[in-house]
mmCIF file of N, CA and C in Angstrom:
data_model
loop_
_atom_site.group_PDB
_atom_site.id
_atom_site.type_symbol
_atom_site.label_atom_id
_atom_site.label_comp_id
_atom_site.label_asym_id
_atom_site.label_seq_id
_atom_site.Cartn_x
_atom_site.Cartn_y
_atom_site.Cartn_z
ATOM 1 N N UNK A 53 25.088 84.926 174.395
ATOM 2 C CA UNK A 53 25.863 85.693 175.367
ATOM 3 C C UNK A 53 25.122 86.984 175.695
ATOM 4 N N UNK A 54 24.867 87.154 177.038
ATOM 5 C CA UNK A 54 24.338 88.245 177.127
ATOM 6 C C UNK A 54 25.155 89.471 177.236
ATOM 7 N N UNK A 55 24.872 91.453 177.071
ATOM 8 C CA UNK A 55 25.721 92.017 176.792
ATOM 9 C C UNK A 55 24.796 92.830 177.774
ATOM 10 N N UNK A 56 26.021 93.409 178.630
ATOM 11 C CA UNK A 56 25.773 94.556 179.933
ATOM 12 C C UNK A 56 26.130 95.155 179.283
ATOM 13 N N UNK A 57 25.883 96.487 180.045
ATOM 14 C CA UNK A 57 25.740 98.112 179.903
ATOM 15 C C UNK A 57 27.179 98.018 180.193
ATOM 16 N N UNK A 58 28.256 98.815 179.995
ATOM 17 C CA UNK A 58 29.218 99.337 179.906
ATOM 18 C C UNK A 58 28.664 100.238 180.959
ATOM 19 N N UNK A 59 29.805 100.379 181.967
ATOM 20 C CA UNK A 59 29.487 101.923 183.493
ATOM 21 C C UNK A 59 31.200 102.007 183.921
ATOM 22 N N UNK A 60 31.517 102.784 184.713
ATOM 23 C CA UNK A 60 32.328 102.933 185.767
ATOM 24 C C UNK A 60 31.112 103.409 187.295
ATOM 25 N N UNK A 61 31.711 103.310 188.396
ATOM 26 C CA UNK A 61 31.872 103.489 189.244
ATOM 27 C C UNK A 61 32.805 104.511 189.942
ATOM 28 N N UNK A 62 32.401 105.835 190.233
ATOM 29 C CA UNK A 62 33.744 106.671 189.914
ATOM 30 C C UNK A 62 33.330 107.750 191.600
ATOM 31 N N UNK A 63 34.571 108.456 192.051
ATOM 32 C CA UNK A 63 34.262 109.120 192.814
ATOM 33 C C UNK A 63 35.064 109.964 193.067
ATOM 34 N N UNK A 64 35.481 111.082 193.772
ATOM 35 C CA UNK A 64 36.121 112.353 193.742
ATOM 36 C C UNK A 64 36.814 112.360 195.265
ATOM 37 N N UNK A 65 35.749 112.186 196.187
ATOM 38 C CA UNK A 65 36.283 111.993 197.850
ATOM 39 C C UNK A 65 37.271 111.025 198.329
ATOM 40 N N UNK A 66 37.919 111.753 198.991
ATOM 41 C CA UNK A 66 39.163 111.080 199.554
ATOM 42 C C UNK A 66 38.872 111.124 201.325
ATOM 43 N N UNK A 67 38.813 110.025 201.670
ATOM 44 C CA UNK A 67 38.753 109.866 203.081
ATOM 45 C C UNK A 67 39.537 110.628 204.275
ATOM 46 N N UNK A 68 40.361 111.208 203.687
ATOM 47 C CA UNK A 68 42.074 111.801 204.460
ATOM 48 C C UNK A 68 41.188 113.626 204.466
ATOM 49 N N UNK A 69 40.320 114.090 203.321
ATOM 50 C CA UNK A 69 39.582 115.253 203.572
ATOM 51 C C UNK A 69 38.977 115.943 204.195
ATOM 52 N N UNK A 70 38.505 117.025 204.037
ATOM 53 C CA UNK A 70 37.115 117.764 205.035
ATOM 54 C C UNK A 70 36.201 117.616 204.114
ATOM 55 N N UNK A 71 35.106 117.332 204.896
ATOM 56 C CA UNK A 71 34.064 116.995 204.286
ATOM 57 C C UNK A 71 33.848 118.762 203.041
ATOM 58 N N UNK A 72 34.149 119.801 203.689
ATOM 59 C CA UNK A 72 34.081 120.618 202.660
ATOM 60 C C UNK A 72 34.769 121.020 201.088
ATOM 61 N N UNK A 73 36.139 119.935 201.621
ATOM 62 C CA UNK A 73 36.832 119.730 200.582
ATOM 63 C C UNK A 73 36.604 118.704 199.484
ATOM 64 N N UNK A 74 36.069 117.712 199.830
ATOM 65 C CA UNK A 74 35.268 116.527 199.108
ATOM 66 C C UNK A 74 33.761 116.933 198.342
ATOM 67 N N UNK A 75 32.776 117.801 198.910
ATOM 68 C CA UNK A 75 31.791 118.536 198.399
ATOM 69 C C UNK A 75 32.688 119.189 197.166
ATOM 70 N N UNK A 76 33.655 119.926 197.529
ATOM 71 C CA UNK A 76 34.336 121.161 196.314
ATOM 72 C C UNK A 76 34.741 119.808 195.286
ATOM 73 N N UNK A 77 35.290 118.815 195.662
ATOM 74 C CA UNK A 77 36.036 117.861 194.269
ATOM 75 C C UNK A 77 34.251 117.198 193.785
ATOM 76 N N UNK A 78 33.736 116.694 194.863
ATOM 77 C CA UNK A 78 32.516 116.187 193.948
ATOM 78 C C UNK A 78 31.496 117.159 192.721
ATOM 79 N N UNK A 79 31.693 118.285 193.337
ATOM 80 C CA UNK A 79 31.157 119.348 192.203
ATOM 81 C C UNK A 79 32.021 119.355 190.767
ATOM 82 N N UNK A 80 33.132 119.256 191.218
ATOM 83 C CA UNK A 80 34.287 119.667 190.350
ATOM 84 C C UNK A 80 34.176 118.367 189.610
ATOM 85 N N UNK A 81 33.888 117.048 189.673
ATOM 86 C CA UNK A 81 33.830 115.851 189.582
ATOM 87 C C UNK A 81 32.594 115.913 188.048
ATOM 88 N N UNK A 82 31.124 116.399 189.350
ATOM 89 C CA UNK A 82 29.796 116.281 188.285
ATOM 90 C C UNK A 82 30.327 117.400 186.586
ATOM 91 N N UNK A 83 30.609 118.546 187.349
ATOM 92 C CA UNK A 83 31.150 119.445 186.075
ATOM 93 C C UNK A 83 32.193 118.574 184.764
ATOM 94 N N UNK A 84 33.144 117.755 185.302
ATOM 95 C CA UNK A 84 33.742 117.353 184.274
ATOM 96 C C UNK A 84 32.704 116.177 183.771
ATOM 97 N N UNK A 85 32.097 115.441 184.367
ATOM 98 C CA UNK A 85 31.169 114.331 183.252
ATOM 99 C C UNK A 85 30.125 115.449 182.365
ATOM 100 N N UNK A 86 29.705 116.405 183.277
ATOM 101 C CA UNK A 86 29.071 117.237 182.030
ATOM 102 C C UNK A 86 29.435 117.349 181.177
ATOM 103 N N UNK A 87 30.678 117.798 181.400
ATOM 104 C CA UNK A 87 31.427 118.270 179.610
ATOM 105 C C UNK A 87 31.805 117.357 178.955
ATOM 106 N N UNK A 88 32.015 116.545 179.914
ATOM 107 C CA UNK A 88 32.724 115.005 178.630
ATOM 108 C C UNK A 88 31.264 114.264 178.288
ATOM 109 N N UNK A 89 30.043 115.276 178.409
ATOM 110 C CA UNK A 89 28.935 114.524 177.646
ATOM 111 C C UNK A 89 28.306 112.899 178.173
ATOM 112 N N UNK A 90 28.768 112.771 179.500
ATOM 113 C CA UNK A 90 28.624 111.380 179.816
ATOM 114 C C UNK A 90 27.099 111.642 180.743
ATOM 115 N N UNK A 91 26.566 110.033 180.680
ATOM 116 C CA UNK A 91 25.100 110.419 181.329
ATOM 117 C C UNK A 91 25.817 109.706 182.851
ATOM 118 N N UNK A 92 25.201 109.795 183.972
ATOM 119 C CA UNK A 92 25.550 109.736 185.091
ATOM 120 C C UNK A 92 24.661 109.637 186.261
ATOM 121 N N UNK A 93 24.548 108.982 187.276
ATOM 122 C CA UNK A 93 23.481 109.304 188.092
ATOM 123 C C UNK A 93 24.295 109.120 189.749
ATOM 124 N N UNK A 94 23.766 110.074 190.533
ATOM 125 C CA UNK A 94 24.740 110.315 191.884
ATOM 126 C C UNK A 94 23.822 109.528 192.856
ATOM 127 N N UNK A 95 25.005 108.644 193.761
ATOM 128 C CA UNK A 95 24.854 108.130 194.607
ATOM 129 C C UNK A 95 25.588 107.689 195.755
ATOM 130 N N UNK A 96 25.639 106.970 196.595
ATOM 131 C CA UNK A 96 26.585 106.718 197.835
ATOM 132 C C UNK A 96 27.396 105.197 197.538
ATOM 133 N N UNK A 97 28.214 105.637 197.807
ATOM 134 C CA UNK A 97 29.500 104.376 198.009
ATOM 135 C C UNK A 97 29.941 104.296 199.341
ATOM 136 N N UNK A 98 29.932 103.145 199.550
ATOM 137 C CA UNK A 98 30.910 102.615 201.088
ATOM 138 C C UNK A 98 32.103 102.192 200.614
ATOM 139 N N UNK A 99 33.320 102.422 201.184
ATOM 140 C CA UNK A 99 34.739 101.861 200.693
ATOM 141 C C UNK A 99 35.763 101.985 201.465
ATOM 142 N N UNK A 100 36.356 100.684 202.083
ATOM 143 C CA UNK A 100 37.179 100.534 202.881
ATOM 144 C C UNK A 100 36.600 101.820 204.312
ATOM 145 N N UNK A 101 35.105 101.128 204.645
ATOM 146 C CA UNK A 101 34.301 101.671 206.058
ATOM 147 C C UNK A 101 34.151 102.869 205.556
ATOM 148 N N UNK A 102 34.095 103.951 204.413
ATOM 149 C CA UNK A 102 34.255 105.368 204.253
ATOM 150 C C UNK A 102 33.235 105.502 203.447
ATOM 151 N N UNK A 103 32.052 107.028 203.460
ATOM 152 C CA UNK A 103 31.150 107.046 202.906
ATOM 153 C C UNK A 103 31.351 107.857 202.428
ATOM 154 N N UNK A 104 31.138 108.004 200.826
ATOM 155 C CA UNK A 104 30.957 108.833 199.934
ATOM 156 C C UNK A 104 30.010 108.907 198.857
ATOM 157 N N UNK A 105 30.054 110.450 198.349
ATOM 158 C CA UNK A 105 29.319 110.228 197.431
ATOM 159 C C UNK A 105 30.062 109.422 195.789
ATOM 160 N N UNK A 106 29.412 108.927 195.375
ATOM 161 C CA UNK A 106 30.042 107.896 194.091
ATOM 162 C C UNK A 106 29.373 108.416 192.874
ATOM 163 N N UNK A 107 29.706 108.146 191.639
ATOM 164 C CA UNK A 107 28.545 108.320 190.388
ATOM 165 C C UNK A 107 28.459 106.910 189.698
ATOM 166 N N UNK A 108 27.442 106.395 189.390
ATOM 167 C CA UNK A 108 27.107 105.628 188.251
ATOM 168 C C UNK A 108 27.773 106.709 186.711
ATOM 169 N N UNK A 109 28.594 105.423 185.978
ATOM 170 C CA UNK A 109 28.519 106.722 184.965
ATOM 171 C C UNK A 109 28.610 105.834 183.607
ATOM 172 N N UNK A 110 27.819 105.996 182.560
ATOM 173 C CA UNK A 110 27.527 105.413 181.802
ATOM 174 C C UNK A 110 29.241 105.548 180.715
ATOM 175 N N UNK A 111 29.256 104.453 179.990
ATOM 176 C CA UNK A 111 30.200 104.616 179.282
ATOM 177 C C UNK A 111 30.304 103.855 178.077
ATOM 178 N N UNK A 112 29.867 104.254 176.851
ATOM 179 C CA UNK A 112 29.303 103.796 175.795
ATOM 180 C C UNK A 112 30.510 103.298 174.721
ATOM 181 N N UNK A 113 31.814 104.024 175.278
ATOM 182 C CA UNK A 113 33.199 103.801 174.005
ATOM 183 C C UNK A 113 33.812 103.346 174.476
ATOM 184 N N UNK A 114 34.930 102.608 174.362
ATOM 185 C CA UNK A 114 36.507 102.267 174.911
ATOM 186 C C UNK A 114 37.030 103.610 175.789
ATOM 187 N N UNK A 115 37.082 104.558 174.412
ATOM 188 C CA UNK A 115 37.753 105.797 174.624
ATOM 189 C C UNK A 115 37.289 106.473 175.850
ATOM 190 N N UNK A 116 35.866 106.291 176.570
ATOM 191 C CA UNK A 116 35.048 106.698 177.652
ATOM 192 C C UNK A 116 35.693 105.845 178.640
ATOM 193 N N UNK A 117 36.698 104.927 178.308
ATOM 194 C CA UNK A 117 37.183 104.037 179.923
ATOM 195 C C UNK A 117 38.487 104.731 180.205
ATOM 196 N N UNK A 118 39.372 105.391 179.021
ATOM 197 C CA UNK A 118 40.591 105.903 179.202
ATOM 198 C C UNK A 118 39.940 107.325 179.595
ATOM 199 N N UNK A 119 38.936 107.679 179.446
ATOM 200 C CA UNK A 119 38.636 109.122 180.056
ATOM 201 C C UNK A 119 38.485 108.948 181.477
ATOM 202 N N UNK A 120 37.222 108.367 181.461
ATOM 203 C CA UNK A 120 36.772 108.129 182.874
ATOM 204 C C UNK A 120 38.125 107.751 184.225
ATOM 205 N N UNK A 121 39.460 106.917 183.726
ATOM 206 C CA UNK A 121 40.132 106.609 184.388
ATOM 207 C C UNK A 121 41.159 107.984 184.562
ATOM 208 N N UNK A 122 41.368 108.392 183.578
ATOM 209 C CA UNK A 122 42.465 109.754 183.478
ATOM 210 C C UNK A 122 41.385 110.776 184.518
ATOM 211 N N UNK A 123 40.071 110.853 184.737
ATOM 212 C CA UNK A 123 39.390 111.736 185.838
ATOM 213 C C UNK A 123 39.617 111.156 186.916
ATOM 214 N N UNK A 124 39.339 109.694 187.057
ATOM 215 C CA UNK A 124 39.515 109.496 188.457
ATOM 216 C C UNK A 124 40.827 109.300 189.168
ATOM 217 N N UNK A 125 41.534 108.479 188.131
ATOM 218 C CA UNK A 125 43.197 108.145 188.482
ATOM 219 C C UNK A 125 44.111 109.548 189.064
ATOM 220 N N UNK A 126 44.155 110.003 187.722
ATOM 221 C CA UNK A 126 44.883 111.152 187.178
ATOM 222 C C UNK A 126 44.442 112.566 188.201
ATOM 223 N N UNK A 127 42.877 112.832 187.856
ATOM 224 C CA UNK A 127 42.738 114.150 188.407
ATOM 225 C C UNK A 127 42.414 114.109 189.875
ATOM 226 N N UNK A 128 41.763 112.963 190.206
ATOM 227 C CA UNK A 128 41.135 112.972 191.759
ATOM 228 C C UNK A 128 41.754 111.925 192.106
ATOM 229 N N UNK A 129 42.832 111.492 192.266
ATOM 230 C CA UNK A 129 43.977 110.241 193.097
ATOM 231 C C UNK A 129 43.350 109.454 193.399
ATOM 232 N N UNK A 130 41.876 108.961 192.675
ATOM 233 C CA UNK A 130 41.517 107.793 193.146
ATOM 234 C C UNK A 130 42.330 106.703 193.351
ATOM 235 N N UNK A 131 42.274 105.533 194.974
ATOM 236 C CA UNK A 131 43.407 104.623 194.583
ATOM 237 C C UNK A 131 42.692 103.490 193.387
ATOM 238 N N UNK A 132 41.450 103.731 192.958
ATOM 239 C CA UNK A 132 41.126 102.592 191.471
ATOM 240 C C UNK A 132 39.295 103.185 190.957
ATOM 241 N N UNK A 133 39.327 102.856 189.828
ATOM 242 C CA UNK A 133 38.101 103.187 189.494
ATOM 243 C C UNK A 133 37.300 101.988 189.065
ATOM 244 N N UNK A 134 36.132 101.173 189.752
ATOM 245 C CA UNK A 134 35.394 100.140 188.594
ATOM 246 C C UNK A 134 34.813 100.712 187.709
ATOM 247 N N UNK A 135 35.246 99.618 186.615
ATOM 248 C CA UNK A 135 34.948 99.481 185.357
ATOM 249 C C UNK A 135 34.024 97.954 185.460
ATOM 250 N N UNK A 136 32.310 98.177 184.692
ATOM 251 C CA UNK A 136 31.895 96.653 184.676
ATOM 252 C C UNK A 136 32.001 96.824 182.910
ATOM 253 N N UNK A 137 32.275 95.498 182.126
ATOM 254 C CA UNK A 137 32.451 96.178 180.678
ATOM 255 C C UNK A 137 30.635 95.089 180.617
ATOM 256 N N UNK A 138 31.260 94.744 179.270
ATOM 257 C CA UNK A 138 29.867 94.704 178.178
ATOM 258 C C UNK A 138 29.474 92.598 178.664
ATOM 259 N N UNK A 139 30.754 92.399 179.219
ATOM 260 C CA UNK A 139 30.441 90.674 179.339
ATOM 261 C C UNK A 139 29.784 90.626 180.878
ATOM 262 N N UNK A 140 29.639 91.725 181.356
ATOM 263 C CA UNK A 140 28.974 91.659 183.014
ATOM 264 C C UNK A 140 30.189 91.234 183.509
ATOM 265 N N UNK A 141 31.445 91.269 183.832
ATOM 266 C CA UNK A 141 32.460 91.213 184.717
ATOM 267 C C UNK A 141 33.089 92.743 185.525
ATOM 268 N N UNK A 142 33.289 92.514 185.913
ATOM 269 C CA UNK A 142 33.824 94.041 186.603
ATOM 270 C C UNK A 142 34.873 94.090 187.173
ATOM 271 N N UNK A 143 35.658 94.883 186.885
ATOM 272 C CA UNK A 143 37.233 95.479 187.117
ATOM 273 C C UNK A 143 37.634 96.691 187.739
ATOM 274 N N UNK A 144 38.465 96.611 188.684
ATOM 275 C CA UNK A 144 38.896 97.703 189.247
ATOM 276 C C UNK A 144 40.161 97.952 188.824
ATOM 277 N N UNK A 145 40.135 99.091 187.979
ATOM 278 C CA UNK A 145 41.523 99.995 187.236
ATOM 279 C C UNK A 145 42.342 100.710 188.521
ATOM 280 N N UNK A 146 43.388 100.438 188.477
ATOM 281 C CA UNK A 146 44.648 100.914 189.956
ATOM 282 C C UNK A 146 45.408 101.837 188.685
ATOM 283 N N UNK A 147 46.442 102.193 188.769
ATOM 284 C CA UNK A 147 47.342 103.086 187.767
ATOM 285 C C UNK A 147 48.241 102.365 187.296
ATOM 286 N N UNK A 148 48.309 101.045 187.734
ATOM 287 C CA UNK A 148 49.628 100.445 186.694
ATOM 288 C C UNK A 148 49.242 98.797 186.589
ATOM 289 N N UNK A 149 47.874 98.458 187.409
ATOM 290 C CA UNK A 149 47.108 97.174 187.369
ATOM 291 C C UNK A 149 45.863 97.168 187.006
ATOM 292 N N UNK A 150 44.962 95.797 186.899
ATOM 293 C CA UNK A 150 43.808 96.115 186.719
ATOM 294 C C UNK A 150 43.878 94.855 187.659
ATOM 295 N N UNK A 151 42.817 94.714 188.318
ATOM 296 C CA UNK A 151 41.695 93.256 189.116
ATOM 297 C C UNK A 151 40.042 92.860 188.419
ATOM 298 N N UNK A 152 40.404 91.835 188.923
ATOM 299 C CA UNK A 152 39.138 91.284 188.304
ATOM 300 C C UNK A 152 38.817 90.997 189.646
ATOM 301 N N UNK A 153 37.049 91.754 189.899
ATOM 302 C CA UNK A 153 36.505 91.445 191.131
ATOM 303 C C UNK A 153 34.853 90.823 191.014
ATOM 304 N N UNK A 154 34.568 90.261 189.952
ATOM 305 C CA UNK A 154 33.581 89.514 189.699
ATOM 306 C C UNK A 154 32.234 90.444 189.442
ATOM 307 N N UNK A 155 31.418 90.299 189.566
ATOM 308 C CA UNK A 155 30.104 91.172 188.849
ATOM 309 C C UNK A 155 29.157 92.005 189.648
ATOM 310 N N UNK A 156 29.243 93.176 189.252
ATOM 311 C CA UNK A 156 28.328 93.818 190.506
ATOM 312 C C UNK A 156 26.852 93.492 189.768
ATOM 313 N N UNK A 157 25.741 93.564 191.019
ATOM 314 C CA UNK A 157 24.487 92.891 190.967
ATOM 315 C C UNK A 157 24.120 93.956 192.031
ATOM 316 N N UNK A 158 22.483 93.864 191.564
ATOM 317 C CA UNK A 158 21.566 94.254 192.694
ATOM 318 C C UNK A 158 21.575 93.341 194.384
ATOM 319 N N UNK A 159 21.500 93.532 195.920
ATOM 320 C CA UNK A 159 22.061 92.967 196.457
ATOM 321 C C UNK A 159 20.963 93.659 197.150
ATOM 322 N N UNK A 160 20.104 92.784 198.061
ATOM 323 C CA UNK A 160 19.501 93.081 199.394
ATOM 324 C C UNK A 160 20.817 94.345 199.916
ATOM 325 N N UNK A 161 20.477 94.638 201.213
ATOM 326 C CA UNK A 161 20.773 95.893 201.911
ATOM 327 C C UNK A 161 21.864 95.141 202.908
ATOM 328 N N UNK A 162 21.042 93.899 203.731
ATOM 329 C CA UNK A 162 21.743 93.027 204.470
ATOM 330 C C UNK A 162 23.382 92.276 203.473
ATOM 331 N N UNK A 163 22.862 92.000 202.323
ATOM 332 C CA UNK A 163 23.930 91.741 201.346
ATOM 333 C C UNK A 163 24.928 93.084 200.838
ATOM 334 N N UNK A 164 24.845 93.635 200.899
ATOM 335 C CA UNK A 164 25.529 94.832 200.528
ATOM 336 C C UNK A 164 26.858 95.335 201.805
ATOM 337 N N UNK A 165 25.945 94.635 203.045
ATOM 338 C CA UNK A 165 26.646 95.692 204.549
ATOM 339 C C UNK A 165 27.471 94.205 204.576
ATOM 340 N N UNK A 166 27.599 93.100 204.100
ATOM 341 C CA UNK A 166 28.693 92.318 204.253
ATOM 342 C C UNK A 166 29.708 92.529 203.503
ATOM 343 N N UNK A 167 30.058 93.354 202.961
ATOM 344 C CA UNK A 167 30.951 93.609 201.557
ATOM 345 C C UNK A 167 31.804 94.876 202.093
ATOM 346 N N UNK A 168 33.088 94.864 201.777
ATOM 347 C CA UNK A 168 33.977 95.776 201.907
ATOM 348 C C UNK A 168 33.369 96.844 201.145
ATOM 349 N N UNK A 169 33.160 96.802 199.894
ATOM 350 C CA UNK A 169 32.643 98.245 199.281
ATOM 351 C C UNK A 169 31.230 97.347 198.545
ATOM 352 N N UNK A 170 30.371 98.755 198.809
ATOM 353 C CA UNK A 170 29.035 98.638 197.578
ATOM 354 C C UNK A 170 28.481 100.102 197.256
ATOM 355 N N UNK A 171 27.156 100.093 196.493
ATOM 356 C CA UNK A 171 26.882 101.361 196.272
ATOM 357 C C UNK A 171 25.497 101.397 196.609
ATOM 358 N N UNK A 172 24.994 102.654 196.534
ATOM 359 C CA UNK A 172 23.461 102.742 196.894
ATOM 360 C C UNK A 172 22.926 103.607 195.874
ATOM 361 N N UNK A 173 22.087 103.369 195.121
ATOM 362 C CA UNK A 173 21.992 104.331 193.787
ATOM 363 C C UNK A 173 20.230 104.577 194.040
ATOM 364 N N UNK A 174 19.895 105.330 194.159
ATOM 365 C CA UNK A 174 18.213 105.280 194.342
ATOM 366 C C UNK A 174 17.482 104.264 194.977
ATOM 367 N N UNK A 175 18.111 104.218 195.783
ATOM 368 C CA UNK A 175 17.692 103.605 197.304
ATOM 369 C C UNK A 175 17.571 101.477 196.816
ATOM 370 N N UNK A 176 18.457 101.657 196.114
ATOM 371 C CA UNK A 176 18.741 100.340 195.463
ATOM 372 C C UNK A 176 19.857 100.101 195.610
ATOM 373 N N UNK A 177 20.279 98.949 196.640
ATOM 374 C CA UNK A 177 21.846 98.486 197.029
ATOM 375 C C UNK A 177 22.738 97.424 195.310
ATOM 376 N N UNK A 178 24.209 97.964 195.305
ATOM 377 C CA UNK A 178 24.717 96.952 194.651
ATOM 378 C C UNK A 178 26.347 96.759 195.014
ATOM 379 N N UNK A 179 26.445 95.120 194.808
ATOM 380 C CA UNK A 179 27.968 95.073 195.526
ATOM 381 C C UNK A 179 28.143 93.532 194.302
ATOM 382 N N UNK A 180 29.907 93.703 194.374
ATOM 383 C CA UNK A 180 30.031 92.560 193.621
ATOM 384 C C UNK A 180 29.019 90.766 193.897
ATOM 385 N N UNK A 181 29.103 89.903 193.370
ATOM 386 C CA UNK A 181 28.572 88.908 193.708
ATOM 387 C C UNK A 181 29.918 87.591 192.784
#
């Protein structure tokens, strides 16, 4: 059995914002993974047609999925945060559900722009498969 990296997929911007107000939560966003010690790397998300910035964010404990969700759920109204765990499946956490939306993968660019949401992390596209 092979064993993935444990990540979320996490983001601060809310589409309904000013773009100056979404800059202020994404700062406010990077500051809290600082302190909660998490490694992280910033990049762009498309979601439901809306572009934002997103984080890769590494997540090494259980206890790092109830964090990560209490930041995004809780503090920034995300409506869900992915979670991919350790079996390569990936889940999107809502506040009182979870979904199973199959496995995010590296994805051509052309593969990525067919997909309701994907991410762009260092000029490297990924969307479920």
């Amino acid at each position: 059995m092979n064993i993935f990296k444990q990540f979320a997929l996490i983001s601060a911007e809310r589409k309904d914002l000013t773009p100056q107000e979404n800059e202020a939560r994404t700062n406010q966003l990077k500051l809290m993974l600082k302190h909660s010690n998490l490694k992280f790397t910033q990049g762009e998300g498309f979601y439901d047609n809306h572009r934002e910035v997103t984080f890769y964010v590494e997540l090494p404990g259980v206890d790092d999925i109830e964090r990560i969700e209490m930041i995004g759920l809780d503090r920034f109204q995300q409506d869900c945060v992915a979670i991919q765990y350790p079996d390569g499946h990936t889940r999107l956490h809502y506040p009182n559900e979870v979904h199973h939306i199959g496995k995010i993968r590296q994805v051509t660019e052309e593969v990525a722009k067919t997909r309701s949401a994907y991410s762009v992390f260092n000029g490297i596209h990924y969307a479920t498969v």
